[in-house]
Tab-separated table of N, CA and C in Angstrom:
chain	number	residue	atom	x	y	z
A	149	UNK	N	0.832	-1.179	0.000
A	149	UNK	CA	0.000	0.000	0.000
A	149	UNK	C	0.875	1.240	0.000
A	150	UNK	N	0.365	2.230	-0.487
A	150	UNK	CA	1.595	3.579	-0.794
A	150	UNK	C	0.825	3.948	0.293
A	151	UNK	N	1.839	5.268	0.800
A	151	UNK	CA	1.163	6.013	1.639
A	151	UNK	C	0.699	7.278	1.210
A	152	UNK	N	-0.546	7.930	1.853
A	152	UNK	CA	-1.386	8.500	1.637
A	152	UNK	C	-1.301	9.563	2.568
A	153	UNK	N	-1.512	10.824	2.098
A	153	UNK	CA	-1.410	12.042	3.082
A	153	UNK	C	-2.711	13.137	2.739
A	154	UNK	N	-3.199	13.241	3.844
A	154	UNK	CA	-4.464	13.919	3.942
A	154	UNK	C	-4.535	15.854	4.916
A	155	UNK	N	-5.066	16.172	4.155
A	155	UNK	CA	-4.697	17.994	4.885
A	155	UNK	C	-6.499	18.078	5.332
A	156	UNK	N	-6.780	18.662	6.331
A	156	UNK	CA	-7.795	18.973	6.822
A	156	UNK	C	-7.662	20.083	7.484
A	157	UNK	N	-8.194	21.167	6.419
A	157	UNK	CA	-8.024	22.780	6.828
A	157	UNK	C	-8.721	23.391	6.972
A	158	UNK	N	-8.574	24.507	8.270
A	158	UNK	CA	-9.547	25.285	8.682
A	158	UNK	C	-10.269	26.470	7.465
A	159	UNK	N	-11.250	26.714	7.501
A	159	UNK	CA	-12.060	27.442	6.382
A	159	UNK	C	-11.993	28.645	6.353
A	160	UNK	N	-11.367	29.060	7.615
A	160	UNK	CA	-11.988	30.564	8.436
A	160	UNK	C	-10.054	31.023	8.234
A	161	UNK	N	-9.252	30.217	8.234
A	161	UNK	CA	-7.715	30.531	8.654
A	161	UNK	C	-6.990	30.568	7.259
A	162	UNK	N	-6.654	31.353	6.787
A	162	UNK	CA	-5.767	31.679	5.765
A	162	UNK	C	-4.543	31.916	6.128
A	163	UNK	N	-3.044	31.710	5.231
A	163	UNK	CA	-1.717	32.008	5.558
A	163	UNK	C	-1.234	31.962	4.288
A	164	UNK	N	-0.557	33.170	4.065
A	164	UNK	CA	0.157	32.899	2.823
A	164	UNK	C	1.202	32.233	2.487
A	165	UNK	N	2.230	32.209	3.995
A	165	UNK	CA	3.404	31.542	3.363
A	165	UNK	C	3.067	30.078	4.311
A	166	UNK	N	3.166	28.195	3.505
A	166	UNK	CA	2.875	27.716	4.072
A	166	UNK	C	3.277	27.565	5.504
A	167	UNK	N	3.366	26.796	6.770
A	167	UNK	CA	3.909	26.965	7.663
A	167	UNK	C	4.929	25.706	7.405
A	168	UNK	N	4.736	24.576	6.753
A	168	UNK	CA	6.134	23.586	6.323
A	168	UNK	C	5.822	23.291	4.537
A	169	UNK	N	6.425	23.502	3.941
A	169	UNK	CA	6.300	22.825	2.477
A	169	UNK	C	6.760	21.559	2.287
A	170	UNK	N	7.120	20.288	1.565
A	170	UNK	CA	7.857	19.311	1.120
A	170	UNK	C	7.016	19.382	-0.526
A	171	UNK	N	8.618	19.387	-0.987
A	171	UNK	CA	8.713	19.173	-2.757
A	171	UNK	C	9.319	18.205	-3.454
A	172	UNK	N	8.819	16.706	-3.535
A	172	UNK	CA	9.419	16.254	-4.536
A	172	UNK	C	10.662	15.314	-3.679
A	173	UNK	N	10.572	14.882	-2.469
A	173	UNK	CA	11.337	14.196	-1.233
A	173	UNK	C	11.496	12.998	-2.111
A	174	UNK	N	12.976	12.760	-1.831
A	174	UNK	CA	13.688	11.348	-2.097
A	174	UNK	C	14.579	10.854	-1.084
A	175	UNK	N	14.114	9.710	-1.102
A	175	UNK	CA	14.986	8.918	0.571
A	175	UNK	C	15.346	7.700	-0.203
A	176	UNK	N	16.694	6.982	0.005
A	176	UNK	CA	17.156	5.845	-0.325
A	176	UNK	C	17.831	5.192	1.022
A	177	UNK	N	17.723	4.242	1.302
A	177	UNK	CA	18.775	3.317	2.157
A	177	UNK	C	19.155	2.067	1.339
A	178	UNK	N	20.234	2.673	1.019
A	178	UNK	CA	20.915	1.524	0.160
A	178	UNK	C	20.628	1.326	-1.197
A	179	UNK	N	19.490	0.264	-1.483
A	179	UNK	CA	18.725	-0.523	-2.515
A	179	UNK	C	17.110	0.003	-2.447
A	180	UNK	N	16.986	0.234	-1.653
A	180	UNK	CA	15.798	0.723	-0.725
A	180	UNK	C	15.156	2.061	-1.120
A	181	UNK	N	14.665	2.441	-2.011
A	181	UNK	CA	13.694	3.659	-2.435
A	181	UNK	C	12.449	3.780	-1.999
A	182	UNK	N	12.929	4.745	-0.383
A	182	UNK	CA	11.584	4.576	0.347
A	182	UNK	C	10.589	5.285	0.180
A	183	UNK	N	11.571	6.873	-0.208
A	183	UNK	CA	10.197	8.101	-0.587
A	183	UNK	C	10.598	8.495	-2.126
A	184	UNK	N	9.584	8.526	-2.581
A	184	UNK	CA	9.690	8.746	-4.185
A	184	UNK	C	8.776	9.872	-4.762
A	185	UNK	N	9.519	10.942	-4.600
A	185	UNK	CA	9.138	12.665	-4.776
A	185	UNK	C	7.694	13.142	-3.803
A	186	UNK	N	8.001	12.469	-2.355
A	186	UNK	CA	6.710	12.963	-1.517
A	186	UNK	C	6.772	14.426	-1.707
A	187	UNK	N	5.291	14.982	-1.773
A	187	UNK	CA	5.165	16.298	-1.642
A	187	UNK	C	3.850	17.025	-0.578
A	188	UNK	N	3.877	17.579	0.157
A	188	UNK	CA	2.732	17.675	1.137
A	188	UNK	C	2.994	19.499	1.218
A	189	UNK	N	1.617	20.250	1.710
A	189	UNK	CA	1.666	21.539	2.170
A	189	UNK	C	1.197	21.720	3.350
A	190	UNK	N	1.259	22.515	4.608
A	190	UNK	CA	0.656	22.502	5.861
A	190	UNK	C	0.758	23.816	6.174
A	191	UNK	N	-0.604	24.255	6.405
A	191	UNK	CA	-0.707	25.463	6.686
A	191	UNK	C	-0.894	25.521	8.409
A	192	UNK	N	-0.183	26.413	8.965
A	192	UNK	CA	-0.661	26.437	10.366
A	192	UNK	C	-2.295	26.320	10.864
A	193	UNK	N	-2.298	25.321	11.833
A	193	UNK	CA	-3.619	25.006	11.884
A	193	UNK	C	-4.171	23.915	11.503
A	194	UNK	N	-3.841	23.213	10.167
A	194	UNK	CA	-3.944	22.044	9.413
A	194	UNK	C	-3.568	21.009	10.601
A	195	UNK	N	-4.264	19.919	10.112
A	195	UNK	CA	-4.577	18.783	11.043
A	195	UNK	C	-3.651	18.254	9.788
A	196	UNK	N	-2.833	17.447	9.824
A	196	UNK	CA	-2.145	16.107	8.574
A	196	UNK	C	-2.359	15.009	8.830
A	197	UNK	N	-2.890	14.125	7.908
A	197	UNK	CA	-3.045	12.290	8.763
A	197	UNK	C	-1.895	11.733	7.505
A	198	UNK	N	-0.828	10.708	7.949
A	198	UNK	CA	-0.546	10.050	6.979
A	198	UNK	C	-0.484	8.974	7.237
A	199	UNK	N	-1.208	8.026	6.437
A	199	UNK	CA	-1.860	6.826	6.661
A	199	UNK	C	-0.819	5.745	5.412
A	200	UNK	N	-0.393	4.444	6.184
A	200	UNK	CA	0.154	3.847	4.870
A	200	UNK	C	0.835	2.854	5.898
A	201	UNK	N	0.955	1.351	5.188
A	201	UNK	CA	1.280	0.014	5.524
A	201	UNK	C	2.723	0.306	6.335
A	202	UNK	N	3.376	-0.763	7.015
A	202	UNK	CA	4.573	-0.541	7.750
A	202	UNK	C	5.745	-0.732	6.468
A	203	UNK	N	6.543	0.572	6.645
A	203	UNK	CA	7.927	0.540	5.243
A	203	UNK	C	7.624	1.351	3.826
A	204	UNK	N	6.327	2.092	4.285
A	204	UNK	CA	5.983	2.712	3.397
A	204	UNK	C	6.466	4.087	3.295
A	205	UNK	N	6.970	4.515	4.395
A	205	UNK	CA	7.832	5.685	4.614
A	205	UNK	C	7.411	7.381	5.102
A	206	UNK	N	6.344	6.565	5.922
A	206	UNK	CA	5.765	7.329	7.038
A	206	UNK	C	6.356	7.955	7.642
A	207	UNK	N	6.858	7.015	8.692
A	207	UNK	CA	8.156	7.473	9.226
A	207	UNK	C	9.358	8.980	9.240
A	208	UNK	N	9.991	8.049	7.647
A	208	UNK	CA	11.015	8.600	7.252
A	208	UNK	C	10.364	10.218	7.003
A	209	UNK	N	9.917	10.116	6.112
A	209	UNK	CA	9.266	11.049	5.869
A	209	UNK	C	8.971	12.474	7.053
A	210	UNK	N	8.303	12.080	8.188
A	210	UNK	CA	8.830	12.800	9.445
A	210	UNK	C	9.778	13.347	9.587
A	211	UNK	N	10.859	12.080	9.957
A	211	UNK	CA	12.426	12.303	10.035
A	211	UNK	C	12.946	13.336	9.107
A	212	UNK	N	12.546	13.390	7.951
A	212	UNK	CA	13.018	14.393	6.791
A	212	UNK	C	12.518	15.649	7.539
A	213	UNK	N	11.330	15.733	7.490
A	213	UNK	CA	10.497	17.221	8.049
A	213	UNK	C	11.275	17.823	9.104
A	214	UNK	N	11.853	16.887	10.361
A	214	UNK	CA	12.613	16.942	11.643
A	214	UNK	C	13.496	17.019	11.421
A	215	UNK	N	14.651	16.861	10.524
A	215	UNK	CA	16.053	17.094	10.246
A	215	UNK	C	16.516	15.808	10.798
A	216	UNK	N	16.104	14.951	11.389
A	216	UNK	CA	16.455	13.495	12.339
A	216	UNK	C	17.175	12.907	10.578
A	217	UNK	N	16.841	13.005	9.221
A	217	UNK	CA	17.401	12.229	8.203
A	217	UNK	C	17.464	13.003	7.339
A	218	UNK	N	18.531	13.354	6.181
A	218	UNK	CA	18.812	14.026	5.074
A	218	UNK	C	18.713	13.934	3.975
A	219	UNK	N	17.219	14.386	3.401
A	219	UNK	CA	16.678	13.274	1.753
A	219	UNK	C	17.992	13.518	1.247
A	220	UNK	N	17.626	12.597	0.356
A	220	UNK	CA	18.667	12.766	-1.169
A	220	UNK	C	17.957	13.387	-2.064
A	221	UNK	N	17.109	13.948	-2.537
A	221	UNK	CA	16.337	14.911	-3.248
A	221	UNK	C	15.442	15.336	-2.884
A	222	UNK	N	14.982	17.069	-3.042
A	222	UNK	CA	13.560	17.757	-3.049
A	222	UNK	C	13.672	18.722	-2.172
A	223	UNK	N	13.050	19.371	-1.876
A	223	UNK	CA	13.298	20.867	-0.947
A	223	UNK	C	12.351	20.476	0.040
A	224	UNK	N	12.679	20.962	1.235
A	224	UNK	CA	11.956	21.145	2.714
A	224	UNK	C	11.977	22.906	3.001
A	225	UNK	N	10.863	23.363	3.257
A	225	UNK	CA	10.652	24.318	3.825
A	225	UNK	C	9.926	24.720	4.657
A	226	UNK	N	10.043	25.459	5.548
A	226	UNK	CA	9.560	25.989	7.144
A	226	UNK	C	9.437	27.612	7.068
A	227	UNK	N	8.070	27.299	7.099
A	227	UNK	CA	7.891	28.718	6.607
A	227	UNK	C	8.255	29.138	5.505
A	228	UNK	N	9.279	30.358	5.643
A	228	UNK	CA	9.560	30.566	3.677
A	228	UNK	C	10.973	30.003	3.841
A	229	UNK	N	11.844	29.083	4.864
A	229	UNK	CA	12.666	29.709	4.954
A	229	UNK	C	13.810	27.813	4.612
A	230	UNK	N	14.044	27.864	3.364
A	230	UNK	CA	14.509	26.555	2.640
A	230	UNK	C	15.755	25.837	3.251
A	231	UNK	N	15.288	24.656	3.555
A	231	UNK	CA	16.043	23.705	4.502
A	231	UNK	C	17.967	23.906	3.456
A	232	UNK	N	18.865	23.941	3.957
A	232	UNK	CA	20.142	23.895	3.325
A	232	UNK	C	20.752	22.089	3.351
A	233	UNK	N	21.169	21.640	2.180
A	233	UNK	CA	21.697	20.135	2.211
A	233	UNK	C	22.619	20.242	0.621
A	234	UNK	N	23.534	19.317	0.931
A	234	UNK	CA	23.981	19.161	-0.282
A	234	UNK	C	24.369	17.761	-0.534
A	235	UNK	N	24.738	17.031	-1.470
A	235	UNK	CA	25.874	15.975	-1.824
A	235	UNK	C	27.220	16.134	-2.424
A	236	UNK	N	27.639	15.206	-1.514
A	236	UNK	CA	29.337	16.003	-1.907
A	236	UNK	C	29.510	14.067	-1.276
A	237	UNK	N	29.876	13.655	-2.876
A	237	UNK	CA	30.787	12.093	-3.375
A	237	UNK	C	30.005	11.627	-2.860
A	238	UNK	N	28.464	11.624	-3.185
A	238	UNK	CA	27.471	10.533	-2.756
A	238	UNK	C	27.022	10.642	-1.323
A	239	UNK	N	27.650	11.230	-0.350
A	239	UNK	CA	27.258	11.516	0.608
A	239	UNK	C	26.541	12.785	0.937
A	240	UNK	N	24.579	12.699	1.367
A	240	UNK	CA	23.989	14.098	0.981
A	240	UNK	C	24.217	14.796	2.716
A	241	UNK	N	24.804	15.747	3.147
A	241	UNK	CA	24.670	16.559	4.030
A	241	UNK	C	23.976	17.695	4.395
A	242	UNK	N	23.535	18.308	5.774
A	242	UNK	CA	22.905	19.715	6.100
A	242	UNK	C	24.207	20.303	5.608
A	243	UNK	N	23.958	21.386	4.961
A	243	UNK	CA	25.166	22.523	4.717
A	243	UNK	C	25.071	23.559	5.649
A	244	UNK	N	24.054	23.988	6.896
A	244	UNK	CA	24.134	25.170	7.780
A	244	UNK	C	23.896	24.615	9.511
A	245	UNK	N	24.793	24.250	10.517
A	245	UNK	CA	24.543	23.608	11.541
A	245	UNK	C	23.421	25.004	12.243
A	246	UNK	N	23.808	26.405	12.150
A	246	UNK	CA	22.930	27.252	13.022
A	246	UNK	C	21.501	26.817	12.253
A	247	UNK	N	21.368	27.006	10.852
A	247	UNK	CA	20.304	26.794	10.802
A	247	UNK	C	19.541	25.698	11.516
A	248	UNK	N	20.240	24.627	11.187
A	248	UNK	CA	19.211	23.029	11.862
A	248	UNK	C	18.991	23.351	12.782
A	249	UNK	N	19.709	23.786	13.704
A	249	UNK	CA	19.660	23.993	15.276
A	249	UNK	C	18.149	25.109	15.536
A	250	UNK	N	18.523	26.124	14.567
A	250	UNK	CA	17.232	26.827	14.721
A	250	UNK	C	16.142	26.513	14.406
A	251	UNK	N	15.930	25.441	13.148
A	251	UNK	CA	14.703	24.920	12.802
A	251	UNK	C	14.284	23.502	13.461
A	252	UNK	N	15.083	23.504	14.036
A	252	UNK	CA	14.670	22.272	14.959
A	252	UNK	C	13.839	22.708	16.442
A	253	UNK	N	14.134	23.633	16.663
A	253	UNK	CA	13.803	24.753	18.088
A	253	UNK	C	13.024	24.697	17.594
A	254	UNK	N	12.092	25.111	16.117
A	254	UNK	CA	10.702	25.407	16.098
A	254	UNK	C	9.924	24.078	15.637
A	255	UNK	N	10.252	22.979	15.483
A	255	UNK	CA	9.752	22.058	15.183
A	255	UNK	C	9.515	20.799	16.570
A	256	UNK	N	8.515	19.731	16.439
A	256	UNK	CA	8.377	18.856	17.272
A	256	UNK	C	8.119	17.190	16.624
A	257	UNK	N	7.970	16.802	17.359
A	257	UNK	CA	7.782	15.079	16.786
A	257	UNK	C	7.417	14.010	17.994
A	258	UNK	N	6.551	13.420	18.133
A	258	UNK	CA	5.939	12.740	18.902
A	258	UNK	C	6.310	11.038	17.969
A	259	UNK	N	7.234	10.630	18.919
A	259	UNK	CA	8.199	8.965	17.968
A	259	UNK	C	7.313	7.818	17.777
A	260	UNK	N	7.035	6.941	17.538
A	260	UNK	CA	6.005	6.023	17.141
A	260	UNK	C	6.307	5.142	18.967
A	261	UNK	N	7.455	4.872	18.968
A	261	UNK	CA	7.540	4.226	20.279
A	261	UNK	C	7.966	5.143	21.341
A	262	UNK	N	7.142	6.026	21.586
A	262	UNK	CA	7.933	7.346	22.656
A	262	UNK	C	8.000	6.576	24.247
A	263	UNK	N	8.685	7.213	24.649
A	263	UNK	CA	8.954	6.968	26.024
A	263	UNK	C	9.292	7.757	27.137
A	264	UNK	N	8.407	8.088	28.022
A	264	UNK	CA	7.968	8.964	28.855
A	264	UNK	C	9.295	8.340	29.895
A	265	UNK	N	9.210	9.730	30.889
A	265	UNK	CA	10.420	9.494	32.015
A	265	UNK	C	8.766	8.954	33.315
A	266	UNK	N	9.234	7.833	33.692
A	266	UNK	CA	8.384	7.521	34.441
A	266	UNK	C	8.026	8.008	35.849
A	267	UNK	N	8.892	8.658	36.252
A	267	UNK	CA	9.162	9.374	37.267
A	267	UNK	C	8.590	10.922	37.215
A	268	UNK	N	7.928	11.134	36.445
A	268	UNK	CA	7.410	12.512	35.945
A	268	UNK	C	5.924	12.171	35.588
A	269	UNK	N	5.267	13.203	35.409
A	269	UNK	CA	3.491	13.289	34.950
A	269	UNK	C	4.231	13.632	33.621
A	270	UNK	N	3.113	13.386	32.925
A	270	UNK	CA	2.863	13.691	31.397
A	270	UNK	C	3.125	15.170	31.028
A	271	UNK	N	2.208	16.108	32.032
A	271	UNK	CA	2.433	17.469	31.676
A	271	UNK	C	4.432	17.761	31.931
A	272	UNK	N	4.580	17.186	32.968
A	272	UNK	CA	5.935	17.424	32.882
A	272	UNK	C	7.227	16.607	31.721
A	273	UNK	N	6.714	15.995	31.464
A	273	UNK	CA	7.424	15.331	29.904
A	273	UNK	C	7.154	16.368	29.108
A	274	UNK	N	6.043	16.540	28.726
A	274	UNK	CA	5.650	17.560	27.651
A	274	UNK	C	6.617	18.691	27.833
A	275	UNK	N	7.044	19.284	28.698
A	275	UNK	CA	7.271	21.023	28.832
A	275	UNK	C	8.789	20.770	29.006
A	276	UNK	N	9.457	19.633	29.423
A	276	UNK	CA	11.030	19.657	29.439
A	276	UNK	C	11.850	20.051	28.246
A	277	UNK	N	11.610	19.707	26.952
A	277	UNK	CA	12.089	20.485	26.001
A	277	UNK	C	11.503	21.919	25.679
A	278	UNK	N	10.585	22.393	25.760
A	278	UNK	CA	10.994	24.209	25.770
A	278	UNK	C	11.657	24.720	26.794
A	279	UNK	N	11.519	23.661	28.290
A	279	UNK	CA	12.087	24.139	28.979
A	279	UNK	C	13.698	24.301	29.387
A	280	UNK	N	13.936	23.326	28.617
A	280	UNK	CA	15.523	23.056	28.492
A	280	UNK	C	16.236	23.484	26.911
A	281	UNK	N	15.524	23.087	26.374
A	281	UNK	CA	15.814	23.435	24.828
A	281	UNK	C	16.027	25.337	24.395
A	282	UNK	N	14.819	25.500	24.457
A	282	UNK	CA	14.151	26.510	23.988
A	282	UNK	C	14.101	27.525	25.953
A	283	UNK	N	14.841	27.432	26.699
A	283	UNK	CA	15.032	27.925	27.892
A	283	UNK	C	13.254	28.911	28.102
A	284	UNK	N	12.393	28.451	28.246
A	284	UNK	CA	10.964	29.100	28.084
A	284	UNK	C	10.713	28.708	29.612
A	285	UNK	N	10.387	29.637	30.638
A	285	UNK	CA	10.058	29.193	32.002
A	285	UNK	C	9.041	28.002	32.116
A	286	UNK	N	9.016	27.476	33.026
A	286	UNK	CA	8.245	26.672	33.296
A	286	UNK	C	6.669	26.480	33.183
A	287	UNK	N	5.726	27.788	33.695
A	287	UNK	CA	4.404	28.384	33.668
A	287	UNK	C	3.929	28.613	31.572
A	288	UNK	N	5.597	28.943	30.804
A	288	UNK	CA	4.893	29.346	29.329
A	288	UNK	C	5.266	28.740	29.037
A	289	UNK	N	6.279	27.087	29.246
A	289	UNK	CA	5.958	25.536	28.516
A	289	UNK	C	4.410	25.051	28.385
């Protein structure tokens, strides 16, 4: 089954510049052609479902959005503001570390197998990365 990506947008909320773009995403591991020119738009507000069998590249696909993996083809953008990567001898790299660092601060990801610190409530899992990350007091996590 391919996977399938669905936008469910508010009627009333307009934005001109999207809030993430993907154009045309290519992911390989190895032999392995997992994403083959995914393209999705998300406007702030947008609900996204992506629905699709296990290896279909759900996942990855995330990982691309998150900087966690580095397509081998297609543009990522956040806001207006275009993810930097290159290939250099087959190997594709981020070309700007401040940037990742900064677009990662504004981005999140909830892992398929997450794992809570058990020793903590939920609300307090939730708020440890703005609170440590993104240094945001405790009360505006």
């Amino acid at each position: 089954m391919d996977t399938v990506i669905e936008t469910v947008r508010s009627d009333n909320y307009t934005e001109l510049v999207p809030a993430v773009s993907v154009l045309g995403i290519h992911k390989k591991f190895k032999n392995n052609h997992v994403l083959k020119g995914v393209s999705l738009v998300a406007q702030d507000h947008d609900v996204i479902t992506i629905v699709g069998s296990s290896g279909s590249g759900k996942s990855t696909l995330l990982r691309c959005i998150n900087l966690l993996e580095v397509p081998d083809a297609g543009e990522i953008r956040v806001k207006d503001e275009l993810l930097s990567y290159t290939n250099v001898n087959g190997h594709v790299r981020f070309t700007n570390r401040q940037q990742i660092y900064r677009l990662r601060s504004r981005l999140g990801m909830v892992f398929q197998a997450f794992n809570l610190w058990d020793h903590m409530t939920v609300l307090q899992n939730l708020i440890e990365a703005p609170v440590h990350v993104l240094k945001l007091p405790k009360k505006e996590a």
